[in-house]
Amino acid sequence: MPTESTFLLAGLFLLLAAAGWALGRFGERDEENTPPPLNIDYLKGLNFLLNEQTDQALEHFLKMVRVDDRTIETHFALGSLFRRRGEIDRAIRIHQNIIARPDLASEQRDQALFSLAKDYLRAGLLDRAEKLFDRLSQGSRYQVEALEQLCRIYEQEHEWQKAIDAGQKLEVLSGRSLELQIAHYYCELAEMAAAKKDYAAARAFVKKAQSGRSRTQRGALTRADIARDTGDTRTALRLYHRIIDDNTYLITEALPRLVETYAYEGAEDQLERSVDSLLKKNPELKKEIAYTAIVNDIGGIGVIDRCVEEYMLSEPTLAEFIDLQNIEQEDAADRAAALQRVRAALSKMAAVTPRYQCKECGFSSKTLLWQCPSCKAWESQRPFDHVQFDSLLQRSSAAV
Ligand SMILES: [Zn+2]
């Protein structure tokens, strides 16, 4: 079967024929009045193609059509076409061939290096791509693109300090603020240091993440986690409370940690009181607290249980599943048991459903991901709200 690249090269040979290559109009012989014979090189190339020997045809093309000012664009076009089709080895061969030309203008050399770096990236040869982008980032018209690519590579390799350096250079060159992105790089470093129990370094990195007009909520959460892990419960609780008080979307992460920390301290009474006073100040948080409690299966805390109950009874979709009339008439114990059954079912369903969704591209996941694996945006995920239960219940009722 002829491959796509066979057709591609065949098209190129046709174009060459139209331009006079087949008749040997280019090259050394150009005598007038003698009918030119068919170019032997050209015929050889066609023969390879007819035998579906694409690599040989390509090699032949590269030998036959030297890189010069007239043909360089054709070489570039062929290279990027191969890359787009996923035939990376061939794209690499073409771009290396361009670079090998000794008298290449510096702009064309940069273009070829940039193309080759993209080939390497596509082939997963990150260290080779990194070297070339790094060279281009030192001074070329691809500086900004090269730095952007370097940031992506360092993110993939978890080389956060290098990512910070590249990001800061990029800010200067592009005039764009990368504050959020760089704050996350520092948070990554902080989490790595904390994992190695180097808490002093971890705290220093969080401080850097939070300096300036940082817009990330992650710094506060990381700082609270470090305090919790180093036994500074008071600070940890204060910070988890602050995240929840500020009514940020991170309540879904902070509330379970808060409950855990109070429980660890054996201070459930204090938890009751603090959530109670929080709800007096911000009654609109009831729904978020209920949702978070259901998806994280937090139970046995009076004030939170009441939020969950209220939520279940006020949800129109859930009302179809809970017989409200009967529930109200039942005695307290039966009522509690019925609600408990519904709640347990919801928690089970929530456990197998994505909880977070990227607001940029819609990618969803069960755990919070600071960088979206799909569109690479930072801190673009938000928790689903109750709407998810609608689709869950629809799905489960459709399955019945
Ligand atoms: Zn995304």
Coordinates of C-alpha atoms and ligand atoms in Angstrom, one line a residue:
M1 CA 0.0 0.0 0.0
P2 CA 1.4 3.4 -0.9
T3 CA 1.8 5.5 2.2
E4 CA 0.8 9.2 2.6
S5 CA 4.4 10.2 2.3
T6 CA 4.7 8.3 -1.1
F7 CA 1.9 10.5 -2.4
L8 CA 3.5 13.6 -0.8
L9 CA 6.8 12.9 -2.5
A10 CA 5.1 11.9 -5.8
G11 CA 3.4 15.3 -5.7
L12 CA 6.7 17.0 -5.2
F13 CA 8.2 15.1 -8.1
L14 CA 5.3 16.2 -10.3
L15 CA 6.0 19.8 -9.2
L16 CA 9.6 19.4 -10.1
A17 CA 8.6 18.0 -13.4
A18 CA 6.5 21.1 -14.0
A19 CA 9.4 23.3 -13.1
G20 CA 11.6 21.6 -15.6
W21 CA 13.6 19.3 -13.4
A22 CA 12.6 16.3 -15.4
L23 CA 14.2 17.7 -18.5
G24 CA 17.3 18.7 -16.7
R25 CA 16.7 22.4 -17.2
F26 CA 18.4 23.2 -13.9
G27 CA 21.9 22.2 -13.2
E28 CA 25.0 22.2 -15.2
R29 CA 23.8 21.4 -18.7
D30 CA 21.8 24.1 -20.4
E31 CA 22.9 24.0 -23.9
E32 CA 20.6 25.7 -26.4
N33 CA 18.9 24.0 -29.3
T34 CA 19.6 20.5 -28.2
P35 CA 16.6 18.7 -26.9
P36 CA 17.4 17.9 -23.2
P37 CA 17.3 14.2 -22.3
L38 CA 15.2 13.1 -19.3
N39 CA 17.1 13.8 -16.1
I40 CA 18.6 10.5 -14.9
D41 CA 18.4 11.6 -11.2
Y42 CA 14.8 12.5 -11.7
L43 CA 14.0 9.1 -13.2
K44 CA 15.8 7.3 -10.4
G45 CA 13.7 9.2 -7.8
L46 CA 10.5 8.3 -9.6
N47 CA 11.6 4.7 -9.8
F48 CA 12.0 4.5 -6.0
L49 CA 8.6 6.0 -5.6
L50 CA 7.0 3.5 -8.0
N51 CA 8.5 0.8 -5.9
E52 CA 7.2 2.4 -2.8
Q53 CA 10.7 2.9 -1.4
T54 CA 9.8 6.2 0.3
D55 CA 13.0 6.6 2.3
Q56 CA 15.2 6.0 -0.7
A57 CA 13.1 8.4 -2.7
L58 CA 13.5 11.0 0.0
E59 CA 17.2 10.5 0.2
H60 CA 17.4 10.8 -3.5
F61 CA 15.3 14.0 -3.5
L62 CA 17.6 15.5 -0.9
K63 CA 20.7 14.6 -3.0
M64 CA 19.1 15.8 -6.2
V65 CA 17.6 19.0 -5.0
R66 CA 20.3 20.8 -3.1
V67 CA 19.3 23.4 -0.5
D68 CA 19.7 26.8 -2.1
D69 CA 17.8 30.0 -2.1
R70 CA 15.4 28.7 -4.8
T71 CA 14.6 25.5 -3.1
I72 CA 14.9 26.1 0.6
E73 CA 11.2 26.9 1.1
T74 CA 10.3 23.6 -0.5
H75 CA 12.5 21.8 1.9
F76 CA 10.9 23.6 4.9
A77 CA 7.5 22.9 3.6
L78 CA 8.3 19.2 3.1
G79 CA 9.8 19.0 6.6
S80 CA 6.8 20.5 8.4
L81 CA 4.4 18.3 6.3
F82 CA 6.2 15.2 7.4
R83 CA 6.1 16.4 11.0
R84 CA 2.4 17.1 10.9
R85 CA 1.8 13.6 9.5
G86 CA 3.8 12.2 12.4
E87 CA 6.7 11.0 10.2
I88 CA 9.2 12.6 12.5
D89 CA 12.3 10.7 11.3
R90 CA 11.8 12.1 7.8
A91 CA 11.2 15.6 9.1
I92 CA 14.4 15.4 11.2
R93 CA 16.3 14.2 8.1
I94 CA 15.1 17.1 6.0
H95 CA 15.8 19.8 8.7
Q96 CA 19.3 18.3 9.4
N97 CA 19.9 18.5 5.7
I98 CA 19.1 22.2 5.6
I99 CA 21.4 22.9 8.6
A100 CA 24.2 21.0 7.0
R101 CA 24.4 23.6 4.2
P102 CA 27.6 25.6 5.0
D103 CA 26.6 29.0 3.6
L104 CA 23.2 29.1 5.2
A105 CA 22.0 32.6 6.2
S106 CA 21.7 33.0 10.0
E107 CA 18.0 33.6 9.8
Q108 CA 17.4 30.4 7.8
R109 CA 19.7 28.5 10.2
D110 CA 17.6 29.6 13.1
Q111 CA 14.4 28.6 11.3
A112 CA 15.9 25.2 10.6
L113 CA 17.0 24.8 14.2
F114 CA 13.6 25.8 15.5
S115 CA 11.9 23.3 13.1
L116 CA 14.4 20.6 14.2
A117 CA 13.7 21.4 17.9
K118 CA 10.0 20.9 17.2
D119 CA 10.7 17.6 15.5
Y120 CA 12.6 16.4 18.6
L121 CA 9.9 17.6 20.9
R122 CA 7.3 15.7 18.9
A123 CA 9.5 12.6 18.9
G124 CA 9.8 12.9 22.7
L125 CA 13.5 13.6 22.6
L126 CA 13.2 16.3 25.2
D127 CA 16.9 16.8 26.0
R128 CA 17.8 17.4 22.4
A129 CA 14.8 19.7 22.0
E130 CA 15.8 21.5 25.2
K131 CA 19.4 22.1 23.9
L132 CA 18.2 23.7 20.6
F133 CA 15.4 25.8 22.2
D134 CA 18.0 27.0 24.8
R135 CA 20.4 28.0 22.0
L136 CA 17.5 29.9 20.2
S137 CA 16.4 31.6 23.4
Q138 CA 19.8 33.2 23.8
G139 CA 19.2 35.5 20.8
S140 CA 17.2 34.8 17.7
R141 CA 13.9 35.8 16.3
Y142 CA 12.5 32.7 17.9
Q143 CA 13.4 33.8 21.4
V144 CA 9.9 34.1 22.8
E145 CA 8.6 30.8 21.2
A146 CA 11.8 29.0 22.3
L147 CA 11.3 30.2 25.9
E148 CA 7.6 29.1 25.8
Q149 CA 8.7 25.7 24.7
L150 CA 11.4 25.5 27.3
C151 CA 8.8 26.2 30.0
R152 CA 6.7 23.3 28.7
I153 CA 9.7 21.0 28.7
Y154 CA 10.8 21.9 32.2
E155 CA 7.2 21.4 33.4
Q156 CA 7.2 18.0 31.9
E157 CA 10.6 17.2 33.5
H158 CA 9.7 18.8 36.8
E159 CA 12.7 21.0 36.5
W160 CA 11.0 23.8 38.4
Q161 CA 13.9 26.1 39.0
K162 CA 14.8 26.1 35.3
A163 CA 11.1 26.7 34.6
I164 CA 11.2 29.8 36.8
D165 CA 14.3 31.1 35.1
A166 CA 12.8 30.6 31.6
G167 CA 9.5 32.1 32.8
Q168 CA 11.1 35.2 34.2
K169 CA 13.1 35.8 30.9
L170 CA 9.9 35.2 29.0
E171 CA 8.1 37.8 31.0
V172 CA 10.7 40.4 30.2
L173 CA 10.8 39.6 26.5
S174 CA 7.1 39.1 25.8
G175 CA 5.9 41.8 28.2
R176 CA 3.3 39.4 29.5
S177 CA 2.7 38.6 33.1
L178 CA 3.4 35.0 34.0
E179 CA 2.9 35.6 37.7
L180 CA 0.4 32.8 38.2
Q181 CA 2.5 30.2 36.3
I182 CA 5.7 31.1 38.2
A183 CA 3.8 31.1 41.5
H184 CA 2.9 27.5 40.8
Y185 CA 6.5 26.6 39.9
Y186 CA 7.5 27.8 43.4
C187 CA 4.6 25.8 44.9
E188 CA 5.9 22.7 43.1
L189 CA 9.4 23.4 44.6
A190 CA 7.8 23.8 48.0
E191 CA 5.9 20.6 47.8
M192 CA 9.0 18.7 46.7
A193 CA 11.0 20.2 49.6
A194 CA 8.2 19.3 52.0
A195 CA 8.1 15.7 50.7
K196 CA 11.8 15.5 51.6
K197 CA 11.0 17.0 55.0
D198 CA 13.1 20.1 54.2
Y199 CA 10.4 22.3 55.7
A200 CA 12.6 25.4 56.0
A201 CA 13.2 25.4 52.2
A202 CA 9.5 24.5 51.6
R203 CA 8.4 27.6 53.6
A204 CA 10.9 29.8 51.7
F205 CA 9.4 28.6 48.4
V206 CA 5.9 29.2 49.5
K207 CA 6.9 32.7 50.5
K208 CA 8.2 33.4 47.0
A209 CA 5.0 32.0 45.5
Q210 CA 3.0 34.4 47.5
S211 CA 5.2 37.5 47.1
G212 CA 3.9 40.1 44.7
R213 CA 0.3 40.1 43.4
S214 CA 0.0 36.4 43.3
R215 CA -3.4 35.1 42.2
T216 CA -2.9 31.5 43.3
Q217 CA -4.8 30.0 46.2
R218 CA -2.4 27.1 46.2
G219 CA 0.2 29.0 48.2
A220 CA -2.2 29.2 51.2
L221 CA -3.1 25.6 51.0
T222 CA 0.6 24.5 50.7
R223 CA 1.5 26.7 53.7
A224 CA -1.3 25.2 55.7
D225 CA -0.2 21.6 54.8
I226 CA 3.4 22.4 55.8
A227 CA 2.1 23.7 59.2
R228 CA 0.0 20.6 59.7
D229 CA 2.8 18.3 58.8
T230 CA 5.2 20.0 61.2
G231 CA 2.8 19.8 64.1
D232 CA 1.9 23.5 64.0
T233 CA -1.8 22.7 64.2
R234 CA -2.9 26.2 65.3
T235 CA -1.4 27.8 62.2
A236 CA -2.8 25.0 60.0
L237 CA -6.3 25.4 61.3
R238 CA -6.1 29.2 61.0
L239 CA -5.0 28.9 57.3
Y240 CA -7.6 26.2 56.4
H241 CA -10.2 28.4 58.0
R242 CA -9.1 31.4 56.1
I243 CA -9.3 29.6 52.8
I244 CA -12.9 28.6 53.6
D245 CA -13.8 32.0 55.1
D246 CA -12.6 33.7 51.9
N247 CA -15.2 31.6 50.1
T248 CA -12.8 30.3 47.6
Y249 CA -13.4 27.3 45.4
L250 CA -10.7 25.5 47.5
I251 CA -13.3 24.8 50.2
T252 CA -13.5 21.3 48.5
E253 CA -9.8 20.8 49.5
A254 CA -9.6 22.8 52.7
L255 CA -12.7 21.4 54.5
P256 CA -11.7 17.8 54.5
R257 CA -8.2 18.8 55.8
L258 CA -9.8 21.0 58.5
V259 CA -12.1 18.2 59.7
E260 CA -9.2 15.8 59.7
T261 CA -7.0 18.1 61.7
Y262 CA -9.7 18.8 64.3
A263 CA -10.3 15.1 64.6
Y264 CA -6.6 14.4 65.0
E265 CA -6.6 16.9 67.9
G266 CA -9.7 15.4 69.4
A267 CA -11.3 18.8 69.1
E268 CA -14.6 17.9 67.3
D269 CA -16.5 20.3 69.6
Q270 CA -14.4 23.1 68.5
L271 CA -15.0 22.1 64.9
E272 CA -18.8 22.2 65.5
R273 CA -18.5 25.7 66.9
S274 CA -16.3 27.1 64.2
V275 CA -18.4 25.7 61.3
D276 CA -21.5 27.0 63.1
S277 CA -20.1 30.5 63.4
L278 CA -18.9 30.3 59.8
L279 CA -22.4 29.5 58.6
K280 CA -23.9 32.3 60.6
K281 CA -21.6 34.7 58.8
N282 CA -21.9 33.0 55.4
P283 CA -25.1 31.0 55.1
E284 CA -24.5 30.6 51.4
L285 CA -21.7 28.3 52.2
K286 CA -24.1 25.6 53.3
K287 CA -24.4 24.1 49.8
E288 CA -20.7 24.0 49.3
I289 CA -20.2 22.4 52.7
A290 CA -22.9 19.8 52.0
Y291 CA -21.5 19.0 48.6
T292 CA -17.9 18.7 49.9
A293 CA -19.1 16.5 52.8
I294 CA -21.0 14.2 50.4
V295 CA -18.1 13.7 47.9
N296 CA -15.5 13.3 50.7
D297 CA -17.8 11.1 52.8
I298 CA -17.5 13.4 55.9
G299 CA -20.1 12.4 58.5
G300 CA -20.8 12.4 62.2
I301 CA -20.4 16.2 62.7
G302 CA -23.8 17.6 63.6
V303 CA -23.5 21.0 61.9
I304 CA -22.2 19.4 58.7
D305 CA -24.8 16.6 58.7
R306 CA -27.5 19.2 59.0
C307 CA -26.1 21.0 55.9
V308 CA -26.2 17.7 54.0
E309 CA -29.7 16.9 55.1
E310 CA -31.0 20.3 54.1
Y311 CA -29.2 20.0 50.8
M312 CA -30.7 16.6 50.0
L313 CA -34.2 17.7 50.9
S314 CA -34.0 20.9 48.9
E315 CA -32.5 19.5 45.7
P316 CA -35.3 19.1 43.2
T317 CA -33.6 16.3 41.4
L318 CA -33.1 14.4 44.6
A319 CA -36.7 14.9 45.6
E320 CA -37.7 12.4 42.9
F321 CA -35.6 9.8 44.8
I322 CA -36.5 10.8 48.3
D323 CA -40.2 10.5 49.2
L324 CA -40.4 13.8 51.0
Q325 CA -43.9 13.5 52.2
N326 CA -43.3 10.1 53.8
I327 CA -39.9 11.1 55.2
E328 CA -41.5 14.1 57.0
Q329 CA -44.1 11.8 58.6
E330 CA -41.7 9.1 59.7
D331 CA -40.3 9.1 63.2
A332 CA -36.9 10.6 63.8
A333 CA -34.9 7.3 63.7
D334 CA -36.5 6.1 60.4
R335 CA -36.1 9.5 58.9
A336 CA -32.4 9.6 59.8
A337 CA -31.9 6.1 58.5
A338 CA -33.6 6.9 55.2
L339 CA -31.6 10.0 54.6
Q340 CA -28.5 8.2 55.6
R341 CA -29.1 5.6 52.9
V342 CA -29.5 8.2 50.2
R343 CA -26.4 10.0 51.4
A344 CA -24.3 6.8 51.3
A345 CA -25.6 6.1 47.8
L346 CA -24.6 9.7 46.7
S347 CA -21.2 9.4 48.3
K348 CA -20.6 6.1 46.5
M349 CA -21.7 7.6 43.1
A350 CA -19.6 10.7 43.7
A351 CA -16.5 8.6 44.4
V352 CA -16.5 7.3 40.8
T353 CA -17.3 10.6 39.1
P354 CA -15.0 13.4 38.2
R355 CA -15.1 16.2 40.8
Y356 CA -13.1 18.9 39.0
Q357 CA -13.3 20.4 35.5
C358 CA -11.0 22.7 33.6
K359 CA -12.8 25.9 32.7
E360 CA -10.6 26.4 29.7
C361 CA -10.9 23.1 27.9
G362 CA -13.4 21.0 29.8
F363 CA -11.0 18.3 30.9
S364 CA -12.3 16.6 34.1
S365 CA -10.7 14.5 36.8
K366 CA -11.4 13.0 40.2
T367 CA -8.6 14.9 42.0
L368 CA -7.6 18.5 41.7
L369 CA -4.8 19.0 39.2
W370 CA -3.0 22.3 39.4
Q371 CA -2.0 22.1 35.8
C372 CA -4.5 20.8 33.3
P373 CA -2.9 17.8 31.5
S374 CA -4.9 18.6 28.4
C375 CA -4.5 22.4 27.7
K376 CA -1.6 22.9 30.1
A377 CA -3.3 25.9 31.8
W378 CA -2.5 26.5 35.4
E379 CA -5.2 26.5 38.1
S380 CA -7.9 26.3 35.6
Q381 CA -9.9 23.5 37.3
R382 CA -12.9 24.2 39.4
P383 CA -15.1 21.8 41.4
F384 CA -18.3 20.7 39.9
D385 CA -21.4 21.9 41.7
H386 CA -24.5 20.0 42.4
V387 CA -25.3 19.8 38.6
Q388 CA -23.2 16.7 38.6
F389 CA -25.6 14.9 40.8
D390 CA -28.3 15.5 38.2
S391 CA -26.4 13.7 35.5
L392 CA -25.4 11.0 38.0
L393 CA -28.9 10.3 39.0
Q394 CA -30.1 10.4 35.4
R395 CA -27.4 7.9 34.5
S396 CA -28.3 5.7 37.4
S397 CA -32.0 5.8 36.7
A398 CA -31.4 5.1 33.0
A399 CA -29.4 2.1 34.0
V400 CA -32.3 0.7 36.2
Ligands
ZN1 ZN -7.7 22.4 30.3

